Tab-separated table of C-alpha atoms in Angstrom:
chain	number	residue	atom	x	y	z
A	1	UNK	CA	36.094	77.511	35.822
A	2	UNK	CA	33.929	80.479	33.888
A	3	UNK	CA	32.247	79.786	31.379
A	4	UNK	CA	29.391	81.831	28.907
A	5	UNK	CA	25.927	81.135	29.414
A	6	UNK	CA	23.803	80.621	26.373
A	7	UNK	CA	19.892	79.403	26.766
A	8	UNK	CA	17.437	78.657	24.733
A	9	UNK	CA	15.605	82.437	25.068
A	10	UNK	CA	16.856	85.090	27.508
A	11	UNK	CA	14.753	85.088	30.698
A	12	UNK	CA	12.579	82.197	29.884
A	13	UNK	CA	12.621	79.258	31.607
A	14	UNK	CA	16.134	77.711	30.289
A	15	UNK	CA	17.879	80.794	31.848
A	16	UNK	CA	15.817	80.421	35.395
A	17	UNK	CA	17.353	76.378	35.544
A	18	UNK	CA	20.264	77.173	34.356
A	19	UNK	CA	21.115	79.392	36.379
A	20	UNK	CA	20.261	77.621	39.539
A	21	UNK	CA	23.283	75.379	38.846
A	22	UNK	CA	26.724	76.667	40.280
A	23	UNK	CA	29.688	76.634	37.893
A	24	UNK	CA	31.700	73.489	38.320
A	25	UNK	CA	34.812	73.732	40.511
A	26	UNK	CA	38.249	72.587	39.294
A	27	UNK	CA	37.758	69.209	40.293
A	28	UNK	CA	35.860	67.245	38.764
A	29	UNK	CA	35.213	64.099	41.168
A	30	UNK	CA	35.544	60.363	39.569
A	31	UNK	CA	34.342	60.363	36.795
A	32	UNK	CA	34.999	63.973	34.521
A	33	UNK	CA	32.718	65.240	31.814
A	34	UNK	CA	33.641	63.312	28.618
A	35	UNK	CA	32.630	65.884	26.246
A	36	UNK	CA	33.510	69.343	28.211
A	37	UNK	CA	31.372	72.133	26.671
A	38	UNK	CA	28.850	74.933	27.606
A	39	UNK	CA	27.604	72.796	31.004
A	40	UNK	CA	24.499	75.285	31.863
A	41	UNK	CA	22.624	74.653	28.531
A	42	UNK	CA	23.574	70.809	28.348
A	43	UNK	CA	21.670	70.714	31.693
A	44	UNK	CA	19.021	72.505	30.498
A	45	UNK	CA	18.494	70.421	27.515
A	46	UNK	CA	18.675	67.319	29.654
A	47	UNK	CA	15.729	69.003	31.699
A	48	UNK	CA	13.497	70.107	29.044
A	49	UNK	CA	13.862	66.679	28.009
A	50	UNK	CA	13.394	65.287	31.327
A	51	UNK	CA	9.660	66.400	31.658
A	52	UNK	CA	8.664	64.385	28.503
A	53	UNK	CA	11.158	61.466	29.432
A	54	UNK	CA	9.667	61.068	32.430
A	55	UNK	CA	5.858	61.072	31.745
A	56	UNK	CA	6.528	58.764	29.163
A	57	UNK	CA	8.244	56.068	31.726
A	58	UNK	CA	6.389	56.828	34.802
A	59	UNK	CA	2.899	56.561	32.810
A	60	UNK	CA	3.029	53.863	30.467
A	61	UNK	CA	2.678	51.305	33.198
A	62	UNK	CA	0.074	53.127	34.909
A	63	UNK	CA	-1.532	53.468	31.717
A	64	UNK	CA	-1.409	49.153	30.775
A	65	UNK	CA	-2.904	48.398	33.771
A	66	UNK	CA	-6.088	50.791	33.578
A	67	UNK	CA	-6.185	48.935	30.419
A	68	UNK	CA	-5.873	45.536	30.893
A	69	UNK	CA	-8.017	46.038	33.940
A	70	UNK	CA	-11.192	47.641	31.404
A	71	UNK	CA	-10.244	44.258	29.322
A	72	UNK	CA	-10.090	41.557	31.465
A	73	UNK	CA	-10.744	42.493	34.816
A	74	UNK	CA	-11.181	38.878	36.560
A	75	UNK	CA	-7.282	38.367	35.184
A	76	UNK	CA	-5.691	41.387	35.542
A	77	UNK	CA	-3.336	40.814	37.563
A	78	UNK	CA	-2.208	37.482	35.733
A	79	UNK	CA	-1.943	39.384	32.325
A	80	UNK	CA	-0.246	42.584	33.717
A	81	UNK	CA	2.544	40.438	35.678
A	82	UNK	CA	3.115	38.759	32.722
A	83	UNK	CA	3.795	41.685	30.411
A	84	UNK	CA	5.984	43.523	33.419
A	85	UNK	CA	8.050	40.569	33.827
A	86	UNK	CA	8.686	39.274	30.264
A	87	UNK	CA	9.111	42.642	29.476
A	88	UNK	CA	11.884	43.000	32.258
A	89	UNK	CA	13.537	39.584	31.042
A	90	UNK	CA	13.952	41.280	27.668
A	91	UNK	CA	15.616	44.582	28.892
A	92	UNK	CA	18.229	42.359	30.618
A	93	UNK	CA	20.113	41.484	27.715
A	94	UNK	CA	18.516	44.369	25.522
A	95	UNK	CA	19.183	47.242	28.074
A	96	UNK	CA	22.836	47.332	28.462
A	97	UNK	CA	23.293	45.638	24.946
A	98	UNK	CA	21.902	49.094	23.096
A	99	UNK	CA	24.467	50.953	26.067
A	100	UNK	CA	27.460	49.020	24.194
A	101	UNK	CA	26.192	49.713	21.037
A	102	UNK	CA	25.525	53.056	21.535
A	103	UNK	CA	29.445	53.428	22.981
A	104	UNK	CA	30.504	52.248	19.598
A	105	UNK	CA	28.356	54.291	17.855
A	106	UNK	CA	30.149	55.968	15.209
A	107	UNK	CA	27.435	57.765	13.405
A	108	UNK	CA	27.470	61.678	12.345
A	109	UNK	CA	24.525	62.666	13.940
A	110	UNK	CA	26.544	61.298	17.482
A	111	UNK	CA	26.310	58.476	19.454
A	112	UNK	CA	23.249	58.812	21.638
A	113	UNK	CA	20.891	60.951	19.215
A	114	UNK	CA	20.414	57.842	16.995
A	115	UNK	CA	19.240	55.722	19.732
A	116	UNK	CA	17.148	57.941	21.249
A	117	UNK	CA	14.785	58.789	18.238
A	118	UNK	CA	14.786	55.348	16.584
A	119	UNK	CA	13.735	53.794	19.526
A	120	UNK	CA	11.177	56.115	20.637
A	121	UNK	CA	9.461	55.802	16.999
A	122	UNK	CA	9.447	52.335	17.658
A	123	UNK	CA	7.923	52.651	21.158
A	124	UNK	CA	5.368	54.756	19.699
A	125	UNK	CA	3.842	52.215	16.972
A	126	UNK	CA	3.554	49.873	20.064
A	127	UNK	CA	1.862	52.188	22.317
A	128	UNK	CA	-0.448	52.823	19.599
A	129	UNK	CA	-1.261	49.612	18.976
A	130	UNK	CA	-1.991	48.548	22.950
A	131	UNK	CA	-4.549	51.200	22.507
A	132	UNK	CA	-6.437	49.963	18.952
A	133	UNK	CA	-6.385	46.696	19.566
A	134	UNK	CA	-8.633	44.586	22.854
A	135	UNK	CA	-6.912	41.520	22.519
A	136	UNK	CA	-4.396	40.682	25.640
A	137	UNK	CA	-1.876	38.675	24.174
A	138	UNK	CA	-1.422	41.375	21.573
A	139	UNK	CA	-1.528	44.038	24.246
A	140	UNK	CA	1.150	41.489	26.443
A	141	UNK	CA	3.289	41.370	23.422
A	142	UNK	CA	3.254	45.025	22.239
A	143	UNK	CA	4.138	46.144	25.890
A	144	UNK	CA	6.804	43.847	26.291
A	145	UNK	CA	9.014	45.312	23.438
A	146	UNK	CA	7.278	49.021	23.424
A	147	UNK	CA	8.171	49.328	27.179
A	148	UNK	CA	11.668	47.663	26.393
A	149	UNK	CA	12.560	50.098	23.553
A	150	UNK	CA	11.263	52.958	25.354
A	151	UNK	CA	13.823	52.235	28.199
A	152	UNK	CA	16.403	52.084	25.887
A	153	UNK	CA	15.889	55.154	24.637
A	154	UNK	CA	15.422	56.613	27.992
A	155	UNK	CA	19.314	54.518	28.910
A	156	UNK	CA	20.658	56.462	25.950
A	157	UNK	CA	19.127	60.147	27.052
A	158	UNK	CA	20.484	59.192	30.785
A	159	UNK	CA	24.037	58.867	29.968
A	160	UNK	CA	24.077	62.523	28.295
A	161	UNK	CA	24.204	64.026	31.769
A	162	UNK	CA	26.924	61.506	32.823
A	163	UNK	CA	29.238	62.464	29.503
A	164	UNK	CA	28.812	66.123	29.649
A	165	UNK	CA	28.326	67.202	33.386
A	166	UNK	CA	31.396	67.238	36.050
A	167	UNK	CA	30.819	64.985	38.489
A	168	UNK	CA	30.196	67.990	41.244
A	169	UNK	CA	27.214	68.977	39.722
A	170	UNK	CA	25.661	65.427	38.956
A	171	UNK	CA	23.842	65.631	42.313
A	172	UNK	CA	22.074	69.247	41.635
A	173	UNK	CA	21.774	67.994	37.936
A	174	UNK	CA	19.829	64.322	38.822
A	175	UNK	CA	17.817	66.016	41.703
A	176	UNK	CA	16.748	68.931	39.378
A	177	UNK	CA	15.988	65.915	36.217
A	178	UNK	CA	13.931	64.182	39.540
A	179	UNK	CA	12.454	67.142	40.358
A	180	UNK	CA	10.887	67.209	36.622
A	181	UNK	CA	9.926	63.470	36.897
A	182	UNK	CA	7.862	64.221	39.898
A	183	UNK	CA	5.847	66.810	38.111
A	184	UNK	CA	6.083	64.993	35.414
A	185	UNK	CA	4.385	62.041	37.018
A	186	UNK	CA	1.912	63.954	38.538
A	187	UNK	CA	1.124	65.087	35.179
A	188	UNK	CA	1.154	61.885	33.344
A	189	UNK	CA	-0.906	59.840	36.231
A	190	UNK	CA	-3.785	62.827	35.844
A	191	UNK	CA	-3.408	62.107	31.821
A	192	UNK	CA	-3.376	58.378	32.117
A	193	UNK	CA	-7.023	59.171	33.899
A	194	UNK	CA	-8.308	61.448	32.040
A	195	UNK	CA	-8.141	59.457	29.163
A	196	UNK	CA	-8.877	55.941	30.453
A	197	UNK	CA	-11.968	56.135	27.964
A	198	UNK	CA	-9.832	56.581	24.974
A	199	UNK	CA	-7.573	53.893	25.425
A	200	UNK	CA	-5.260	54.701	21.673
A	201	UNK	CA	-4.335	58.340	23.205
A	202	UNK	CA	-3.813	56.887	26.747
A	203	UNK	CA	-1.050	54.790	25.418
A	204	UNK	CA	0.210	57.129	22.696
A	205	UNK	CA	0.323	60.157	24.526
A	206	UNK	CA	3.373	59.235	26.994
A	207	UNK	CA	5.473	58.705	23.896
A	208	UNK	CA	4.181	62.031	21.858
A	209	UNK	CA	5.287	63.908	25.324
A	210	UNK	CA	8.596	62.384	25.289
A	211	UNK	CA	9.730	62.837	21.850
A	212	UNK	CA	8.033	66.666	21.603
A	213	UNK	CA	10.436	67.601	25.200
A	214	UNK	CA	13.270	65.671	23.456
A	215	UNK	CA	12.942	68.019	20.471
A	216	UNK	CA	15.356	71.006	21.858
A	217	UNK	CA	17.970	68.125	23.208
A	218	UNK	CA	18.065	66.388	20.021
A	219	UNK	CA	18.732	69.091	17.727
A	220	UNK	CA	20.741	71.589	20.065
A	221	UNK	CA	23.054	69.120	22.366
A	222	UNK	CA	26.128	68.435	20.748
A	223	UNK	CA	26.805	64.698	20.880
A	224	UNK	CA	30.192	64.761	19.246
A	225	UNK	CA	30.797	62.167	16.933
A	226	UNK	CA	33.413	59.482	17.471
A	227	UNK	CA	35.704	58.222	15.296
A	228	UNK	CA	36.306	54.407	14.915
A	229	UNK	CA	39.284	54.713	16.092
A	230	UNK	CA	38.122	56.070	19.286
A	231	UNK	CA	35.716	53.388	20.358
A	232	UNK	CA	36.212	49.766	21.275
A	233	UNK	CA	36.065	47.376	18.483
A	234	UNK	CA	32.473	46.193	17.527
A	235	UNK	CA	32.374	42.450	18.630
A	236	UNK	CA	29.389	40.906	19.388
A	237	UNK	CA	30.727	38.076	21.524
A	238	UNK	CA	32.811	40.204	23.526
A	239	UNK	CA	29.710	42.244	24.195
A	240	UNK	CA	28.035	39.988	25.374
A	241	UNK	CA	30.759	38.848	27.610
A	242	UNK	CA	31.390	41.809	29.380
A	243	UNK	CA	28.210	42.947	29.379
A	244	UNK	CA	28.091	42.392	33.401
A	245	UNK	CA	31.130	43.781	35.624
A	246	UNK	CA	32.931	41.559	37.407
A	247	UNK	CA	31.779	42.583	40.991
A	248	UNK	CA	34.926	40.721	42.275
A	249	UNK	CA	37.165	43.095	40.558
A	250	UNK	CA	35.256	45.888	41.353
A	251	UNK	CA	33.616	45.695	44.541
A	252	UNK	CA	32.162	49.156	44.927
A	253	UNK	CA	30.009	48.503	41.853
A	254	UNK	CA	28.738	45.577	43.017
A	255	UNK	CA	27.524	46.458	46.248
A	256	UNK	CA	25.902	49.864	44.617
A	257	UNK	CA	24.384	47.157	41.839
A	258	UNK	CA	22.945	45.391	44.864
A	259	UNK	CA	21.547	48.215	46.580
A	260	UNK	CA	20.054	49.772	43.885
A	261	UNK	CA	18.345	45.878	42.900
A	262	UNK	CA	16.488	45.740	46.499
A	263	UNK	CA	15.229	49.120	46.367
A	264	UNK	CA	14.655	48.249	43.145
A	265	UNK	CA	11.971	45.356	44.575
A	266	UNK	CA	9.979	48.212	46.840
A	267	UNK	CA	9.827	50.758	44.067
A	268	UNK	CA	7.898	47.840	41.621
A	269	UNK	CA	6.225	46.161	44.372
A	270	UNK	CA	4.209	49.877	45.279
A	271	UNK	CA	3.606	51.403	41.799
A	272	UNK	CA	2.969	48.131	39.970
A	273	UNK	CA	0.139	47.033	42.453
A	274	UNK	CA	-0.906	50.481	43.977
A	275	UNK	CA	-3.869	50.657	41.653
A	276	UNK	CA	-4.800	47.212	42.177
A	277	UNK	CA	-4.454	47.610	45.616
A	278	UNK	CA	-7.138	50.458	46.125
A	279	UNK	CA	-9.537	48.109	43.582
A	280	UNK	CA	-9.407	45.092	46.086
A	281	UNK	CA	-8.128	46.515	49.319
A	282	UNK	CA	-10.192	49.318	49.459
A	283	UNK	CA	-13.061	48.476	47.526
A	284	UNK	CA	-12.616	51.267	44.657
A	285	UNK	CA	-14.155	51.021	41.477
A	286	UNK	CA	-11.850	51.293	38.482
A	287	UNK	CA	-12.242	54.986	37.171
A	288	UNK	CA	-12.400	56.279	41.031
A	289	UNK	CA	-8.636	53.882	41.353
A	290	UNK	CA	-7.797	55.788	38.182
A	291	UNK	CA	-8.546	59.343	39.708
A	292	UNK	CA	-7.093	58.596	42.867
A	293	UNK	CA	-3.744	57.670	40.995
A	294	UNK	CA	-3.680	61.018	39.712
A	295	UNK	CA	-4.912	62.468	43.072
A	296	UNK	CA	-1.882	60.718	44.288
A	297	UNK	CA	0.507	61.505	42.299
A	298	UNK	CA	-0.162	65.291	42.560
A	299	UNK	CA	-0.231	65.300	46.136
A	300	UNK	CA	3.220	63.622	46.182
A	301	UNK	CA	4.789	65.994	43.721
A	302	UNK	CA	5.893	69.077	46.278
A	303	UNK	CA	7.193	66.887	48.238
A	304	UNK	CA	8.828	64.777	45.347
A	305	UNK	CA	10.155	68.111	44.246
A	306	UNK	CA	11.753	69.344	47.760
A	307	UNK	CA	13.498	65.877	48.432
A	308	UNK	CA	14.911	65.613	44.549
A	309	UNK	CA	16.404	69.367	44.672
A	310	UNK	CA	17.301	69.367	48.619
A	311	UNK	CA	18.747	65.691	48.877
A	312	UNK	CA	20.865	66.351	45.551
A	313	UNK	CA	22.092	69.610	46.807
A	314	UNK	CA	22.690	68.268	50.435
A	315	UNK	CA	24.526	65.460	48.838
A	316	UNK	CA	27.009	67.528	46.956
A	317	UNK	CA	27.299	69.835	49.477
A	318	UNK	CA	28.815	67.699	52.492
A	319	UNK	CA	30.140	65.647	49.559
A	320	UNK	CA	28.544	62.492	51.134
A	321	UNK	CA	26.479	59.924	49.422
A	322	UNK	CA	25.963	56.654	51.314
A	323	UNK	CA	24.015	58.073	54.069
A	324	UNK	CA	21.598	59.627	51.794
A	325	UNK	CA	20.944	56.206	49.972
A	326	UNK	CA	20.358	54.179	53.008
A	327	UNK	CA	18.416	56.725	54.526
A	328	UNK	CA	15.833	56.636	51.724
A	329	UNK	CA	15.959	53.238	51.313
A	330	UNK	CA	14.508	53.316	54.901
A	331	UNK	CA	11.735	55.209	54.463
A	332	UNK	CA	10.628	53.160	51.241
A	333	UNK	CA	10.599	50.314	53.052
A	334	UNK	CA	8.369	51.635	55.948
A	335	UNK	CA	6.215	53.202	53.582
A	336	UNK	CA	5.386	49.718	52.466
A	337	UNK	CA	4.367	48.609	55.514
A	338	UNK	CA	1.816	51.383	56.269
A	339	UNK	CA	0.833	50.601	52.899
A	340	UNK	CA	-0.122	46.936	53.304
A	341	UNK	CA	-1.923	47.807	56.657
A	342	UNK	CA	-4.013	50.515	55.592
A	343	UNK	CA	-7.723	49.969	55.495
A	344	UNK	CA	-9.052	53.627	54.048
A	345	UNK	CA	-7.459	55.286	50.937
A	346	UNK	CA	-6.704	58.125	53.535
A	347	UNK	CA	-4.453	55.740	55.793
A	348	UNK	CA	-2.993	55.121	52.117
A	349	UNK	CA	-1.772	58.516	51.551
A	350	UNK	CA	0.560	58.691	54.397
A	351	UNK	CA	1.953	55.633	52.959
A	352	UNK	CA	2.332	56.845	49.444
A	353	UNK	CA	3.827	60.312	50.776
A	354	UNK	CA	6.478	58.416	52.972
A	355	UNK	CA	7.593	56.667	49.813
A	356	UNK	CA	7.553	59.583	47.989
A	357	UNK	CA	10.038	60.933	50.202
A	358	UNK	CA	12.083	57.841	50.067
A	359	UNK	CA	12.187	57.292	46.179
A	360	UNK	CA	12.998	61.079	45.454
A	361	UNK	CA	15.749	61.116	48.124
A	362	UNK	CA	16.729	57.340	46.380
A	363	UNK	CA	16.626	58.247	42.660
A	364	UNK	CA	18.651	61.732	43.121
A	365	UNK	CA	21.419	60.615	45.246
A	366	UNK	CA	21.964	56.752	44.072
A	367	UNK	CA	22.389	57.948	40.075
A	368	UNK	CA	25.303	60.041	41.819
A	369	UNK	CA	26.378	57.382	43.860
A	370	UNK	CA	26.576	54.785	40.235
A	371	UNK	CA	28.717	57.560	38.848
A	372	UNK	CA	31.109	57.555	41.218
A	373	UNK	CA	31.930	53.872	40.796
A	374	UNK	CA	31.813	53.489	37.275
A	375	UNK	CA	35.042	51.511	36.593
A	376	UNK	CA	35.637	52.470	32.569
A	377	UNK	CA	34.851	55.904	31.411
A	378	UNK	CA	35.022	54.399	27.527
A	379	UNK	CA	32.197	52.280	28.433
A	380	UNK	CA	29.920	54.373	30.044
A	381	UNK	CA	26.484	53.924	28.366
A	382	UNK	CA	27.570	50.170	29.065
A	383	UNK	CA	28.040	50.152	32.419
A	384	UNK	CA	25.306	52.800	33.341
A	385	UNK	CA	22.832	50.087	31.344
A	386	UNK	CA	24.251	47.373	33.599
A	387	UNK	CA	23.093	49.632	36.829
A	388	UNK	CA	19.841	50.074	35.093
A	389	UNK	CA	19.408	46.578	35.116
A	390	UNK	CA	19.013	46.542	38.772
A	391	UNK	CA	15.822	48.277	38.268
A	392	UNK	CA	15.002	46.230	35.513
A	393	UNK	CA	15.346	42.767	37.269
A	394	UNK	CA	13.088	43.282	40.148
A	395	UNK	CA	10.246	43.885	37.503
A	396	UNK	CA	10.586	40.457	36.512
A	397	UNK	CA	11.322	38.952	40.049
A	398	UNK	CA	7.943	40.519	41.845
A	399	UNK	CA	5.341	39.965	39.247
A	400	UNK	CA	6.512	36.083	38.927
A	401	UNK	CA	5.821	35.476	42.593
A	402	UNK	CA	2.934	38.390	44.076
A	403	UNK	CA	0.410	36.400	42.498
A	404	UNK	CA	1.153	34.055	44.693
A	405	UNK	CA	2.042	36.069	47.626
A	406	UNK	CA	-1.207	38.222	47.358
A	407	UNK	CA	-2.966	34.472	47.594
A	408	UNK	CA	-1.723	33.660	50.608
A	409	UNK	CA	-4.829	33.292	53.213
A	410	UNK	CA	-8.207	35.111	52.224
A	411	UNK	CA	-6.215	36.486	49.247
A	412	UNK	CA	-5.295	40.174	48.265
A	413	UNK	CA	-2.720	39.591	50.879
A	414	UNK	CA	-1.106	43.024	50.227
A	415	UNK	CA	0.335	43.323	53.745
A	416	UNK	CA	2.483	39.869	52.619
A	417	UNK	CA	4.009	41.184	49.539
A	418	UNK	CA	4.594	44.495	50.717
A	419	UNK	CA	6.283	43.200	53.939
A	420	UNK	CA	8.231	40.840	51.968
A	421	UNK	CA	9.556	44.001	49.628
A	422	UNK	CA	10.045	46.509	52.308
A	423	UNK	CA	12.560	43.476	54.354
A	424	UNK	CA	14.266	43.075	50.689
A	425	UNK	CA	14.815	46.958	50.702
A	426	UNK	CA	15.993	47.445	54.517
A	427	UNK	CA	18.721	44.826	53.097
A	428	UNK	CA	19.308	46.786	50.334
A	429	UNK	CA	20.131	49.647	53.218
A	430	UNK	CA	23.233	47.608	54.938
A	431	UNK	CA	24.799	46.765	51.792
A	432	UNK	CA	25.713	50.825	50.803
A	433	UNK	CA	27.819	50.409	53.674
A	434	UNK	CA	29.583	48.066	52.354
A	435	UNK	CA	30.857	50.006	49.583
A	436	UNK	CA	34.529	51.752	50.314
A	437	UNK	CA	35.425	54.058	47.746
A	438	UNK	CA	32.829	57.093	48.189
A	439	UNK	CA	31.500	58.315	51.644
């Protein structure tokens, strides 16, 4: 299929992305684009708009617990497991809720634009008031539905590259959008430390990324309006009935859903206690924790940036998934385990470059792999909130009981929970095999 190529400005950046993607062959895999159109500049909107996306959703976690921890350091880890996990609870019903909604969206502007910019407007006035404010329920509260909203929004921007890319290309397209999250993390992590003395920009400044990088996407993509006769009808029970998919009926989704929850567990149990982890494992004081996050996260990003382009490309390539997933799922979980047994911040590196590897290869290749098994194309956003939901759950699951876990024996027992997680996501490794309908 040919096709013109349009970007943003001749032989800036749009035109150097977009033309590292390959036109998209005849056949379009499982699941075609839903709104065929120019494919190179959708995918470089979605990328411009990936950099902001990510910093804001990669940081703002980061961010909470540098500030909880300059608040109430003898109960930091109480307060910041509570706002992770209630915060989690709410996305289960809120997450793939706004996806349905969003399907039935009927508005002029489109169907994901809406949701995007209301709800990052709302996740900004939160934000902003974590960082004016020093009390902790307040903070608690403001995370829970600032974080919440801010995933929504990020749901909504995520199905754009589902609706308007062939299914050939997803893998180059979620490696190059993981590619962009790893810088982007790198980025945010540095920014998140940088600022840990003026806690109302540390918070706020995620969100101002996001929405500026959204800017082009909003305004440029063309998120066709639906008419009501188009989309399913708008009832509220319903939704909520078929909010989950029946894993009976379809299998394949299930097991993916599964897979995706345990590595789910590793990927909160490492970057929701990493900082805490160098404060009482390895004896770090808060703003060197801080700067070693950002040390971190820069270190990891060439090699975040190799494994999402290389696995993506691999993947589509050889036209294989499954082995790619488990693979990574692998190294997460022995990442983990270095992790709990290191006893300098250098033994803590190898660790956090392991999982590096692991999560990019994860990310890039499973978000291709929960394509391929959607079971309703009119219900994507839906059923693509359902799979983020996977993610979603474990950040309830691990903060309710590694409070616990880490005071088991002397206490700080990061070898326990980390060993515990990294079992969960070895699991989570067997049961890709056990899906059928994609190699």
């Amino acid at each position: 299929m040919s096709e013109q190529i349009t970007t943003p400005q001749a032989g800036g950046p749009g035109e150097t992305i977009a033309t590292a993607i390959e036109s998209p062959e005849a056949g379009t895999g499982a699941l075609a684009p839903e709104f065929p159109q120019n494919y190179r500049k959708t995918i470089t909107l979605v990328l411009i708009a990936a950099a902001g996306m990510y910093i804001m959703m990669l940081t703002l976690s980061t961010a909470l617990s540098l500030r909880i921890a300059a608040i109430a350091p003898d109960t930091k880890e109480t307060s910041l497991s509570l706002a992770v996990s209630m915060a989690a609870l709410l996305q289960l019903v809120l997450i793939p809720l706004g996806g349905a909604l969003s399907d039935r969206t009927t508005s002029r502007f489109g169907r994901r634009r809406p949701w995007i910019v209301g709800m990052l407007a709302l996740a900004l006035v939160c934000m902003a008031l974590i960082g004016g404010v020093a009390s902790i329920p307040v903070i608690v509260v403001s995370y829970i539905v600032g974080i919440s909203v801010a995933q929504l929004a990020f749901s909504s921007y995520a199905v754009i590259p589902v609706e308007g890319v062939p299914d050939n290309m997803r893998g180059k397209v979620m490696g190059l959008m993981g590619m962009f999250g790893a810088l982007a993390m790198s980025a945010g992590s540095y920014l998140a430390a940088a600022l840990v003395g003026v806690p109302f920009f540390m918070m706020t400044a995620p969100v101002l990324l996001a929405i500026v990088c959204s800017l082009p996407l909003i305004f440029l993509y063309k998120d066709p309006a639906k008419a009501k006769a188009d989309v399913p009808a708008l009832d509220v029970a319903g939704l909520f009935k078929n909010l989950i998919v029946n894993p009976r009926k379809h299998p394949d989704f299930g097991w993916v859903w599964l897979a995706r929850f345990l590595a789910g567990v590793a990927m909160t149990g490492m970057f929701t206690y990493f900082i805490y982890f160098m404060i009482d494992g390895l004896g770090l004081d808060l703003p060197h924790a801080g700067a070693n996050a950002g040390f971190l996260s820069l270190l990891s990003a060439p090699v975040s940036v190799f494994f999402f382009t290389f696995s993506g490309w691999v993947s589509d390539k050889v036209g294989r998934r499954k082995p790619f997933v488990a693979g990574a799922a692998v190294l997460m979980a022995a990442a983990l385990l270095i992790g709990g047994t290191a006893r300098t911040f250098e033994q803590f590196i190898v660790a956090w470059l392991v999982f590096a590897v692991g999560q990019a290869m994860y990310l890039t290749v499973d978000l291709a792999l929960c394509a391929s098994v959607l079971p309703n194309s009119k219900d994507v956003g839906k059923d693509m909130g359902v799979f983020q939901l996977a993610l979603s759950i474990p950040s309830i699951v691990v903060p309710l009981i590694a409070p616990a876990v880490l005071g088991i024996g002397a206490g700080h027992n990061y070898l326990m929970l980390w060993g515990l997680c990294a079992l969960l996501c070895g699991l989570g490794a067997l049961a890709v095999y056990r899906v059928k309908g994609v190699r």
